[in-house]
Structures are given as structure tokens and as C-alpha cells.
């Protein structure tokens, strides 16, 4: 594989894939560093991915460095690095041991978000959908969602439209919280975020349903009575009809009204 990297036919994508394989199998880290110097492309993410697959601690260290770099580079380089990091978070294949990889990546990510300033937090949020993708249909991963409390706080308070991937994952996040984990301000933040989303008539049906489920789970799990809070909760029936359709609104509208009382 090392010889292929020096070929004139080896483009950037090819070099990326080769470096993942080399880092996954090469034991000598010094040799890996020397090899990296001879490659004309930026392959840090590829090497980090290979090291993560092989279970080496250097992979985690590289991810931490890459997350810090993402917050400090200029816009053009940031977009490219962000795309590479999103690929690094893609471990759908069971052979890649997605649970272990998710544990390692999520720890790095949560630590980076917790230690970042507000501007850096906003940048790091661009990676969250890729990280959440690896949690879909993975019960073991979902059980670790409580560790994402600070991350979801940031994601729900950006002041912008909340990313669909965040809203899709929100029911699983709320379901994983213990009643003692849900502070009044956390519950109110979730309520404000999902009601604002549902007030947008362009919100897709699947996202509306995720919002409704989040509210229902919050009502079931929170020990705090949100009806005493200074917040107006609700959306007009006409809006619900426009989103749900005349024929299929009854169940979800009743469920929504029950949640909001």
C-alpha cells in the first residue's frame, strides 16, 4: 500500500483510503509519521480513522487535535476539514466496532464542546449530525446519550433553525435521561425548541412527529411541573391540520394537547 501512495495515479481519495488501511495495520508510529511527510495530500483524518480502528490511543489524540484545529483554521480549510471529520465519524460497518468507536469519538467531541468558547461551539455543532448518525438503531449507543447533555443544550440554543438530525435524535436523548437529570431550564429549552420548530409550516412531517414524541417523553420523565412556568406552549389547530392533514390529525393533536396541559 505504501508503494501505491507514490504512484502518479493515486489521487486524494485514493490516498485517503490507503492511509486508513496503513494506519490500521502499521505498528510502528514513527514509520507512520515519516510516511505522512511524503504524502502530498492532507491525510490526518484518514490516519486518525485507521488508528481508531486498530484501537491505538494515538487515534484519540489525533481526533482531539483535529477538533481543536477545526475551530482555529480559516473558512475554506474549515469546510474541507469538516467534511473529512464527518467521514471519520462514519463507522456504519459492524466490522468497524461502531460502539467502541462511538465511545471514543463522543468522549473527544463532548470534551471539545465543553471546553470551547461560544464561537467554537457553533463550529463544532456542524459535526453533530454525523456523530448522531452512528447512534441510530444502536441501543448500546443510545444508552450513552445522557453524556451529551451539554452538547444538546448548545444544539438547541444556537438561535438558528435546529438541525433535523438533532431533532430526530431528541426523543432518544430525552428517553435516556433520568428525572433527576432534567432541570427546569433544560425542559423549558426543549419545549421552546420543538414548539418553535413546529410553528414553522415548512417543517417536514417526520420532524414534527419527533418533536411531539420529545414532548411526550419529557412529560413522562420530568419531575418538574412545566405548567407553572412562564411560557406559552402550543400551536394552532389550523397549523396542525396543515401539517398533519385533515384525515390523520386526531391522535397526534390529542397527544400534543395532553402533553401541553
PDB file of C-alpha atoms in Angstrom:
ATOM      1  CA  UNK A   1       0.000   0.000   0.000  1.00  0.00           C
ATOM      2  CA  UNK A   2       2.898   2.340   0.748  1.00  0.00           C
ATOM      3  CA  UNK A   3       4.169   1.992  -2.830  1.00  0.00           C
ATOM      4  CA  UNK A   4       0.737   2.846  -4.223  1.00  0.00           C
ATOM      5  CA  UNK A   5       0.804   6.188  -2.409  1.00  0.00           C
ATOM      6  CA  UNK A   6       3.754   7.289  -4.533  1.00  0.00           C
ATOM      7  CA  UNK A   7       2.026   6.453  -7.802  1.00  0.00           C
ATOM      8  CA  UNK A   8       1.078   9.291 -10.121  1.00  0.00           C
ATOM      9  CA  UNK A   9      -2.335   7.624 -10.437  1.00  0.00           C
ATOM     10  CA  UNK A  10      -3.010   7.976  -6.696  1.00  0.00           C
ATOM     11  CA  UNK A  11      -5.446  10.875  -6.265  1.00  0.00           C
ATOM     12  CA  UNK A  12      -6.564  12.409  -2.951  1.00  0.00           C
ATOM     13  CA  UNK A  13      -9.454   9.976  -2.408  1.00  0.00           C
ATOM     14  CA  UNK A  14      -7.257   7.008  -3.140  1.00  0.00           C
ATOM     15  CA  UNK A  15      -4.576   8.332  -0.760  1.00  0.00           C
ATOM     16  CA  UNK A  16      -7.203   8.750   1.951  1.00  0.00           C
ATOM     17  CA  UNK A  17      -8.372   5.139   1.682  1.00  0.00           C
ATOM     18  CA  UNK A  18      -4.830   3.808   1.561  1.00  0.00           C
ATOM     19  CA  UNK A  19      -3.835   5.781   4.652  1.00  0.00           C
ATOM     20  CA  UNK A  20      -6.795   4.408   6.606  1.00  0.00           C
ATOM     21  CA  UNK A  21      -5.621   0.893   5.803  1.00  0.00           C
ATOM     22  CA  UNK A  22      -1.955   1.610   6.507  1.00  0.00           C
ATOM     23  CA  UNK A  23      -2.652   3.292   9.862  1.00  0.00           C
ATOM     24  CA  UNK A  24      -4.935   0.415  10.807  1.00  0.00           C
ATOM     25  CA  UNK A  25      -2.202  -2.208  10.299  1.00  0.00           C
ATOM     26  CA  UNK A  26       1.122  -0.440  10.783  1.00  0.00           C
ATOM     27  CA  UNK A  27       2.535  -0.927  14.283  1.00  0.00           C
ATOM     28  CA  UNK A  28       5.458   1.486  14.087  1.00  0.00           C
ATOM     29  CA  UNK A  29       4.179   5.002  14.768  1.00  0.00           C
ATOM     30  CA  UNK A  30       7.485   6.610  13.792  1.00  0.00           C
ATOM     31  CA  UNK A  31       7.305   4.928  10.399  1.00  0.00           C
ATOM     32  CA  UNK A  32       3.757   6.225  10.028  1.00  0.00           C
ATOM     33  CA  UNK A  33       4.905   9.787  10.756  1.00  0.00           C
ATOM     34  CA  UNK A  34       7.671   9.506   8.146  1.00  0.00           C
ATOM     35  CA  UNK A  35       5.211   8.138   5.619  1.00  0.00           C
ATOM     36  CA  UNK A  36       2.854  11.045   6.232  1.00  0.00           C
ATOM     37  CA  UNK A  37       5.587  13.570   5.388  1.00  0.00           C
ATOM     38  CA  UNK A  38       5.934  12.108   1.883  1.00  0.00           C
ATOM     39  CA  UNK A  39       2.226  12.350   1.057  1.00  0.00           C
ATOM     40  CA  UNK A  40       1.197  15.430  -0.896  1.00  0.00           C
ATOM     41  CA  UNK A  41      -2.362  15.397   0.445  1.00  0.00           C
ATOM     42  CA  UNK A  42      -3.834  16.209   3.861  1.00  0.00           C
ATOM     43  CA  UNK A  43      -4.434  12.769   5.394  1.00  0.00           C
ATOM     44  CA  UNK A  44      -4.608  13.398   9.140  1.00  0.00           C
ATOM     45  CA  UNK A  45      -8.268  12.334   9.314  1.00  0.00           C
ATOM     46  CA  UNK A  46      -7.500   9.157   7.388  1.00  0.00           C
ATOM     47  CA  UNK A  47      -4.642   8.279   9.720  1.00  0.00           C
ATOM     48  CA  UNK A  48      -6.796   9.046  12.769  1.00  0.00           C
ATOM     49  CA  UNK A  49      -9.519   6.762  11.429  1.00  0.00           C
ATOM     50  CA  UNK A  50      -7.077   3.930  10.847  1.00  0.00           C
ATOM     51  CA  UNK A  51      -5.613   4.335  14.328  1.00  0.00           C
ATOM     52  CA  UNK A  52      -9.092   4.332  15.875  1.00  0.00           C
ATOM     53  CA  UNK A  53      -9.926   1.116  14.043  1.00  0.00           C
ATOM     54  CA  UNK A  54      -6.780  -0.502  15.384  1.00  0.00           C
ATOM     55  CA  UNK A  55      -7.584   0.662  18.912  1.00  0.00           C
ATOM     56  CA  UNK A  56      -4.460   2.813  19.363  1.00  0.00           C
ATOM     57  CA  UNK A  57      -4.631   5.733  21.805  1.00  0.00           C
ATOM     58  CA  UNK A  58      -2.851   7.900  19.225  1.00  0.00           C
ATOM     59  CA  UNK A  59      -6.088   7.857  17.219  1.00  0.00           C
ATOM     60  CA  UNK A  60      -7.994   9.524  20.044  1.00  0.00           C
ATOM     61  CA  UNK A  61      -5.202  12.073  20.476  1.00  0.00           C
ATOM     62  CA  UNK A  62      -5.314  12.898  16.764  1.00  0.00           C
ATOM     63  CA  UNK A  63      -9.086  13.384  16.868  1.00  0.00           C
ATOM     64  CA  UNK A  64      -8.698  15.818  19.769  1.00  0.00           C
ATOM     65  CA  UNK A  65      -6.106  17.759  17.796  1.00  0.00           C
ATOM     66  CA  UNK A  66      -8.313  17.794  14.691  1.00  0.00           C
ATOM     67  CA  UNK A  67     -11.300  19.137  16.629  1.00  0.00           C
ATOM     68  CA  UNK A  68      -9.149  21.935  18.029  1.00  0.00           C
ATOM     69  CA  UNK A  69      -7.810  22.671  14.556  1.00  0.00           C
ATOM     70  CA  UNK A  70     -11.333  22.844  13.129  1.00  0.00           C
ATOM     71  CA  UNK A  71     -12.086  25.776  15.432  1.00  0.00           C
ATOM     72  CA  UNK A  72      -8.966  27.738  14.533  1.00  0.00           C
ATOM     73  CA  UNK A  73      -8.490  27.448  10.747  1.00  0.00           C
ATOM     74  CA  UNK A  74      -9.908  29.805   8.115  1.00  0.00           C
ATOM     75  CA  UNK A  75     -13.282  29.207   6.484  1.00  0.00           C
ATOM     76  CA  UNK A  76     -12.009  27.476   3.324  1.00  0.00           C
ATOM     77  CA  UNK A  77      -9.859  24.996   5.224  1.00  0.00           C
ATOM     78  CA  UNK A  78     -12.605  24.526   7.813  1.00  0.00           C
ATOM     79  CA  UNK A  79     -15.110  23.330   5.228  1.00  0.00           C
ATOM     80  CA  UNK A  80     -12.704  20.738   3.894  1.00  0.00           C
ATOM     81  CA  UNK A  81     -11.659  19.561   7.351  1.00  0.00           C
ATOM     82  CA  UNK A  82     -15.293  19.389   8.454  1.00  0.00           C
ATOM     83  CA  UNK A  83     -16.119  17.098   5.518  1.00  0.00           C
ATOM     84  CA  UNK A  84     -13.168  14.855   6.378  1.00  0.00           C
ATOM     85  CA  UNK A  85     -14.172  14.698  10.047  1.00  0.00           C
ATOM     86  CA  UNK A  86     -17.729  13.780   9.086  1.00  0.00           C
ATOM     87  CA  UNK A  87     -16.317  10.870   7.104  1.00  0.00           C
ATOM     88  CA  UNK A  88     -14.159   9.948  10.083  1.00  0.00           C
ATOM     89  CA  UNK A  89     -17.365   9.635  12.127  1.00  0.00           C
ATOM     90  CA  UNK A  90     -18.834   7.152   9.635  1.00  0.00           C
ATOM     91  CA  UNK A  91     -18.438   3.665  11.104  1.00  0.00           C
ATOM     92  CA  UNK A  92     -21.632   2.003   9.896  1.00  0.00           C
ATOM     93  CA  UNK A  93     -19.992  -1.327   9.172  1.00  0.00           C
ATOM     94  CA  UNK A  94     -20.241  -3.722  12.146  1.00  0.00           C
ATOM     95  CA  UNK A  95     -16.696  -4.869  11.415  1.00  0.00           C
ATOM     96  CA  UNK A  96     -15.576  -1.392  12.470  1.00  0.00           C
ATOM     97  CA  UNK A  97     -16.883  -1.951  16.021  1.00  0.00           C
ATOM     98  CA  UNK A  98     -19.136   1.154  15.917  1.00  0.00           C
ATOM     99  CA  UNK A  99     -19.900   1.047  19.642  1.00  0.00           C
ATOM    100  CA  UNK A 100     -16.230   1.314  20.637  1.00  0.00           C
ATOM    101  CA  UNK A 101     -15.556   3.964  18.012  1.00  0.00           C
ATOM    102  CA  UNK A 102     -18.609   5.956  19.101  1.00  0.00           C
ATOM    103  CA  UNK A 103     -17.403   5.823  22.709  1.00  0.00           C
ATOM    104  CA  UNK A 104     -14.019   7.215  21.722  1.00  0.00           C
ATOM    105  CA  UNK A 105     -15.315   9.875  19.353  1.00  0.00           C
ATOM    106  CA  UNK A 106     -18.151  11.028  21.583  1.00  0.00           C
ATOM    107  CA  UNK A 107     -15.799  11.486  24.536  1.00  0.00           C
ATOM    108  CA  UNK A 108     -13.467  13.612  22.395  1.00  0.00           C
ATOM    109  CA  UNK A 109     -16.384  15.588  20.983  1.00  0.00           C
ATOM    110  CA  UNK A 110     -18.123  16.275  24.290  1.00  0.00           C
ATOM    111  CA  UNK A 111     -14.816  17.346  25.846  1.00  0.00           C
ATOM    112  CA  UNK A 112     -14.143  19.699  22.923  1.00  0.00           C
ATOM    113  CA  UNK A 113     -17.619  21.269  23.168  1.00  0.00           C
ATOM    114  CA  UNK A 114     -17.379  21.692  26.940  1.00  0.00           C
ATOM    115  CA  UNK A 115     -14.039  23.468  26.726  1.00  0.00           C
ATOM    116  CA  UNK A 116     -14.811  25.646  23.674  1.00  0.00           C
ATOM    117  CA  UNK A 117     -15.927  29.272  23.612  1.00  0.00           C
ATOM    118  CA  UNK A 118     -19.263  30.133  22.022  1.00  0.00           C
ATOM    119  CA  UNK A 119     -17.845  30.715  18.525  1.00  0.00           C
ATOM    120  CA  UNK A 120     -16.030  27.371  18.621  1.00  0.00           C
ATOM    121  CA  UNK A 121     -19.144  25.625  19.956  1.00  0.00           C
ATOM    122  CA  UNK A 122     -21.109  26.837  16.926  1.00  0.00           C
ATOM    123  CA  UNK A 123     -18.435  25.425  14.621  1.00  0.00           C
ATOM    124  CA  UNK A 124     -18.373  22.077  16.413  1.00  0.00           C
ATOM    125  CA  UNK A 125     -22.156  21.769  16.047  1.00  0.00           C
ATOM    126  CA  UNK A 126     -21.639  21.212  12.312  1.00  0.00           C
ATOM    127  CA  UNK A 127     -20.214  17.776  13.178  1.00  0.00           C
ATOM    128  CA  UNK A 128     -23.065  16.704  15.442  1.00  0.00           C
ATOM    129  CA  UNK A 129     -25.348  15.214  12.727  1.00  0.00           C
ATOM    130  CA  UNK A 130     -22.540  12.923  11.542  1.00  0.00           C
ATOM    131  CA  UNK A 131     -21.895  11.752  15.086  1.00  0.00           C
ATOM    132  CA  UNK A 132     -25.587  11.221  15.828  1.00  0.00           C
ATOM    133  CA  UNK A 133     -25.964   9.174  12.654  1.00  0.00           C
ATOM    134  CA  UNK A 134     -23.825   6.426  14.170  1.00  0.00           C
ATOM    135  CA  UNK A 135     -26.247   6.174  17.102  1.00  0.00           C
ATOM    136  CA  UNK A 136     -29.309   5.303  15.006  1.00  0.00           C
ATOM    137  CA  UNK A 137     -30.765   1.853  15.792  1.00  0.00           C
ATOM    138  CA  UNK A 138     -27.931   1.193  18.231  1.00  0.00           C
ATOM    139  CA  UNK A 139     -29.380   0.656  21.698  1.00  0.00           C
ATOM    140  CA  UNK A 140     -25.970   0.442  23.379  1.00  0.00           C
ATOM    141  CA  UNK A 141     -25.021   3.809  21.938  1.00  0.00           C
ATOM    142  CA  UNK A 142     -28.358   5.391  22.871  1.00  0.00           C
ATOM    143  CA  UNK A 143     -27.765   4.426  26.489  1.00  0.00           C
ATOM    144  CA  UNK A 144     -24.803   6.816  26.471  1.00  0.00           C
ATOM    145  CA  UNK A 145     -26.860   9.794  25.303  1.00  0.00           C
ATOM    146  CA  UNK A 146     -27.003  11.250  28.810  1.00  0.00           C
ATOM    147  CA  UNK A 147     -23.343  12.182  28.319  1.00  0.00           C
ATOM    148  CA  UNK A 148     -24.468  14.541  25.534  1.00  0.00           C
ATOM    149  CA  UNK A 149     -26.419  16.802  27.861  1.00  0.00           C
ATOM    150  CA  UNK A 150     -24.191  19.837  27.360  1.00  0.00           C
ATOM    151  CA  UNK A 151     -23.996  19.151  23.621  1.00  0.00           C
ATOM    152  CA  UNK A 152     -27.789  19.109  23.234  1.00  0.00           C
ATOM    153  CA  UNK A 153     -28.006  22.290  25.304  1.00  0.00           C
ATOM    154  CA  UNK A 154     -25.766  24.022  22.781  1.00  0.00           C
ATOM    155  CA  UNK A 155     -27.514  22.473  19.773  1.00  0.00           C
ATOM    156  CA  UNK A 156     -30.945  23.620  20.991  1.00  0.00           C
ATOM    157  CA  UNK A 157     -29.846  27.167  21.797  1.00  0.00           C
ATOM    158  CA  UNK A 158     -27.973  28.252  18.678  1.00  0.00           C
ATOM    159  CA  UNK A 159     -30.572  30.888  17.798  1.00  0.00           C
ATOM    160  CA  UNK A 160     -30.828  29.353  14.333  1.00  0.00           C
ATOM    161  CA  UNK A 161     -33.000  26.620  12.848  1.00  0.00           C
ATOM    162  CA  UNK A 162     -32.178  23.445  14.749  1.00  0.00           C
ATOM    163  CA  UNK A 163     -30.564  20.760  12.648  1.00  0.00           C
ATOM    164  CA  UNK A 164     -33.019  17.990  11.605  1.00  0.00           C
ATOM    165  CA  UNK A 165     -30.590  15.313  12.820  1.00  0.00           C
ATOM    166  CA  UNK A 166     -30.670  16.860  16.299  1.00  0.00           C
ATOM    167  CA  UNK A 167     -34.479  16.910  16.379  1.00  0.00           C
ATOM    168  CA  UNK A 168     -34.623  13.316  15.116  1.00  0.00           C
ATOM    169  CA  UNK A 169     -32.302  12.211  17.910  1.00  0.00           C
ATOM    170  CA  UNK A 170     -34.024  14.306  20.575  1.00  0.00           C
ATOM    171  CA  UNK A 171     -36.631  11.653  21.565  1.00  0.00           C
ATOM    172  CA  UNK A 172     -33.867   9.094  22.133  1.00  0.00           C
ATOM    173  CA  UNK A 173     -31.914  11.642  24.137  1.00  0.00           C
ATOM    174  CA  UNK A 174     -34.895  12.537  26.354  1.00  0.00           C
ATOM    175  CA  UNK A 175     -35.784   8.853  26.795  1.00  0.00           C
ATOM    176  CA  UNK A 176     -32.275   8.192  28.122  1.00  0.00           C
ATOM    177  CA  UNK A 177     -32.450  10.879  30.804  1.00  0.00           C
ATOM    178  CA  UNK A 178     -33.327  10.186  34.405  1.00  0.00           C
ATOM    179  CA  UNK A 179     -35.907  12.506  36.008  1.00  0.00           C
ATOM    180  CA  UNK A 180     -33.162  13.956  38.200  1.00  0.00           C
ATOM    181  CA  UNK A 181     -31.180  14.827  35.031  1.00  0.00           C
ATOM    182  CA  UNK A 182     -33.908  17.102  33.687  1.00  0.00           C
ATOM    183  CA  UNK A 183     -33.519  20.528  35.227  1.00  0.00           C
ATOM    184  CA  UNK A 184     -36.385  23.039  34.755  1.00  0.00           C
ATOM    185  CA  UNK A 185     -34.255  25.128  32.382  1.00  0.00           C
ATOM    186  CA  UNK A 186     -33.436  22.028  30.311  1.00  0.00           C
ATOM    187  CA  UNK A 187     -37.103  21.107  29.990  1.00  0.00           C
ATOM    188  CA  UNK A 188     -38.065  24.630  29.022  1.00  0.00           C
ATOM    189  CA  UNK A 189     -35.305  24.750  26.445  1.00  0.00           C
ATOM    190  CA  UNK A 190     -36.582  21.542  24.833  1.00  0.00           C
ATOM    191  CA  UNK A 191     -40.170  22.833  24.844  1.00  0.00           C
ATOM    192  CA  UNK A 192     -39.198  26.149  23.275  1.00  0.00           C
ATOM    193  CA  UNK A 193     -37.048  24.452  20.635  1.00  0.00           C
ATOM    194  CA  UNK A 194     -39.621  21.910  19.481  1.00  0.00           C
ATOM    195  CA  UNK A 195     -42.593  24.300  19.558  1.00  0.00           C
ATOM    196  CA  UNK A 196     -40.642  26.853  17.538  1.00  0.00           C
ATOM    197  CA  UNK A 197     -39.826  24.110  15.052  1.00  0.00           C
ATOM    198  CA  UNK A 198     -43.461  23.031  14.768  1.00  0.00           C
ATOM    199  CA  UNK A 199     -44.574  26.640  14.320  1.00  0.00           C
ATOM    200  CA  UNK A 200     -42.607  26.643  11.070  1.00  0.00           C
ATOM    201  CA  UNK A 201     -45.049  25.464   8.406  1.00  0.00           C
ATOM    202  CA  UNK A 202     -42.146  24.186   6.284  1.00  0.00           C
ATOM    203  CA  UNK A 203     -41.132  21.638   8.919  1.00  0.00           C
ATOM    204  CA  UNK A 204     -41.318  18.090   7.467  1.00  0.00           C
ATOM    205  CA  UNK A 205     -43.827  15.653   8.955  1.00  0.00           C
ATOM    206  CA  UNK A 206     -41.126  13.307  10.266  1.00  0.00           C
ATOM    207  CA  UNK A 207     -39.577  16.178  12.223  1.00  0.00           C
ATOM    208  CA  UNK A 208     -42.961  17.245  13.627  1.00  0.00           C
ATOM    209  CA  UNK A 209     -43.527  13.705  14.885  1.00  0.00           C
ATOM    210  CA  UNK A 210     -40.088  13.646  16.501  1.00  0.00           C
ATOM    211  CA  UNK A 211     -40.939  16.930  18.241  1.00  0.00           C
ATOM    212  CA  UNK A 212     -44.241  15.546  19.502  1.00  0.00           C
ATOM    213  CA  UNK A 213     -42.542  12.411  20.768  1.00  0.00           C
ATOM    214  CA  UNK A 214     -39.935  14.519  22.552  1.00  0.00           C
ATOM    215  CA  UNK A 215     -42.661  16.492  24.322  1.00  0.00           C
ATOM    216  CA  UNK A 216     -44.491  13.322  25.311  1.00  0.00           C
ATOM    217  CA  UNK A 217     -41.340  11.728  26.710  1.00  0.00           C
ATOM    218  CA  UNK A 218     -40.462  14.928  28.533  1.00  0.00           C
ATOM    219  CA  UNK A 219     -43.892  14.969  30.176  1.00  0.00           C
ATOM    220  CA  UNK A 220     -43.433  11.354  31.256  1.00  0.00           C
ATOM    221  CA  UNK A 221     -39.914  11.677  32.600  1.00  0.00           C
ATOM    222  CA  UNK A 222     -39.605  15.171  34.050  1.00  0.00           C
ATOM    223  CA  UNK A 223     -40.359  15.613  37.726  1.00  0.00           C
ATOM    224  CA  UNK A 224     -40.913  19.346  37.238  1.00  0.00           C
ATOM    225  CA  UNK A 225     -44.386  20.745  36.520  1.00  0.00           C
ATOM    226  CA  UNK A 226     -43.902  22.924  33.456  1.00  0.00           C
ATOM    227  CA  UNK A 227     -47.485  24.188  33.587  1.00  0.00           C
ATOM    228  CA  UNK A 228     -46.377  26.655  36.281  1.00  0.00           C
ATOM    229  CA  UNK A 229     -43.689  28.154  34.048  1.00  0.00           C
ATOM    230  CA  UNK A 230     -43.852  31.490  32.270  1.00  0.00           C
ATOM    231  CA  UNK A 231     -44.031  30.004  28.788  1.00  0.00           C
ATOM    232  CA  UNK A 232     -46.796  29.723  26.246  1.00  0.00           C
ATOM    233  CA  UNK A 233     -46.912  26.219  24.856  1.00  0.00           C
ATOM    234  CA  UNK A 234     -48.996  25.268  21.880  1.00  0.00           C
ATOM    235  CA  UNK A 235     -49.649  25.582  18.203  1.00  0.00           C
ATOM    236  CA  UNK A 236     -52.902  26.398  16.487  1.00  0.00           C
ATOM    237  CA  UNK A 237     -55.183  23.606  15.322  1.00  0.00           C
ATOM    238  CA  UNK A 238     -55.172  25.122  11.836  1.00  0.00           C
ATOM    239  CA  UNK A 239     -51.397  24.726  11.684  1.00  0.00           C
ATOM    240  CA  UNK A 240     -51.661  21.134  12.923  1.00  0.00           C
ATOM    241  CA  UNK A 241     -54.192  20.411  10.182  1.00  0.00           C
ATOM    242  CA  UNK A 242     -51.952  21.904   7.514  1.00  0.00           C
ATOM    243  CA  UNK A 243     -49.068  19.706   8.694  1.00  0.00           C
ATOM    244  CA  UNK A 244     -50.935  16.522   9.644  1.00  0.00           C
ATOM    245  CA  UNK A 245     -53.679  16.591   7.020  1.00  0.00           C
ATOM    246  CA  UNK A 246     -57.421  16.595   7.659  1.00  0.00           C
ATOM    247  CA  UNK A 247     -57.715  12.806   7.939  1.00  0.00           C
ATOM    248  CA  UNK A 248     -54.928  11.867  10.307  1.00  0.00           C
ATOM    249  CA  UNK A 249     -54.710  14.630  12.869  1.00  0.00           C
ATOM    250  CA  UNK A 250     -56.829  13.341  15.756  1.00  0.00           C
ATOM    251  CA  UNK A 251     -54.373  11.035  17.510  1.00  0.00           C
ATOM    252  CA  UNK A 252     -51.374  13.331  17.350  1.00  0.00           C
ATOM    253  CA  UNK A 253     -53.310  16.502  18.131  1.00  0.00           C
ATOM    254  CA  UNK A 254     -54.849  14.887  21.206  1.00  0.00           C
ATOM    255  CA  UNK A 255     -51.442  13.612  22.246  1.00  0.00           C
ATOM    256  CA  UNK A 256     -49.971  17.111  21.811  1.00  0.00           C
ATOM    257  CA  UNK A 257     -52.774  18.745  23.814  1.00  0.00           C
ATOM    258  CA  UNK A 258     -52.282  16.187  26.584  1.00  0.00           C
ATOM    259  CA  UNK A 259     -48.566  16.951  26.733  1.00  0.00           C
ATOM    260  CA  UNK A 260     -49.068  20.721  26.884  1.00  0.00           C
ATOM    261  CA  UNK A 261     -51.613  20.752  29.714  1.00  0.00           C
TER     262      UNK A 261
END
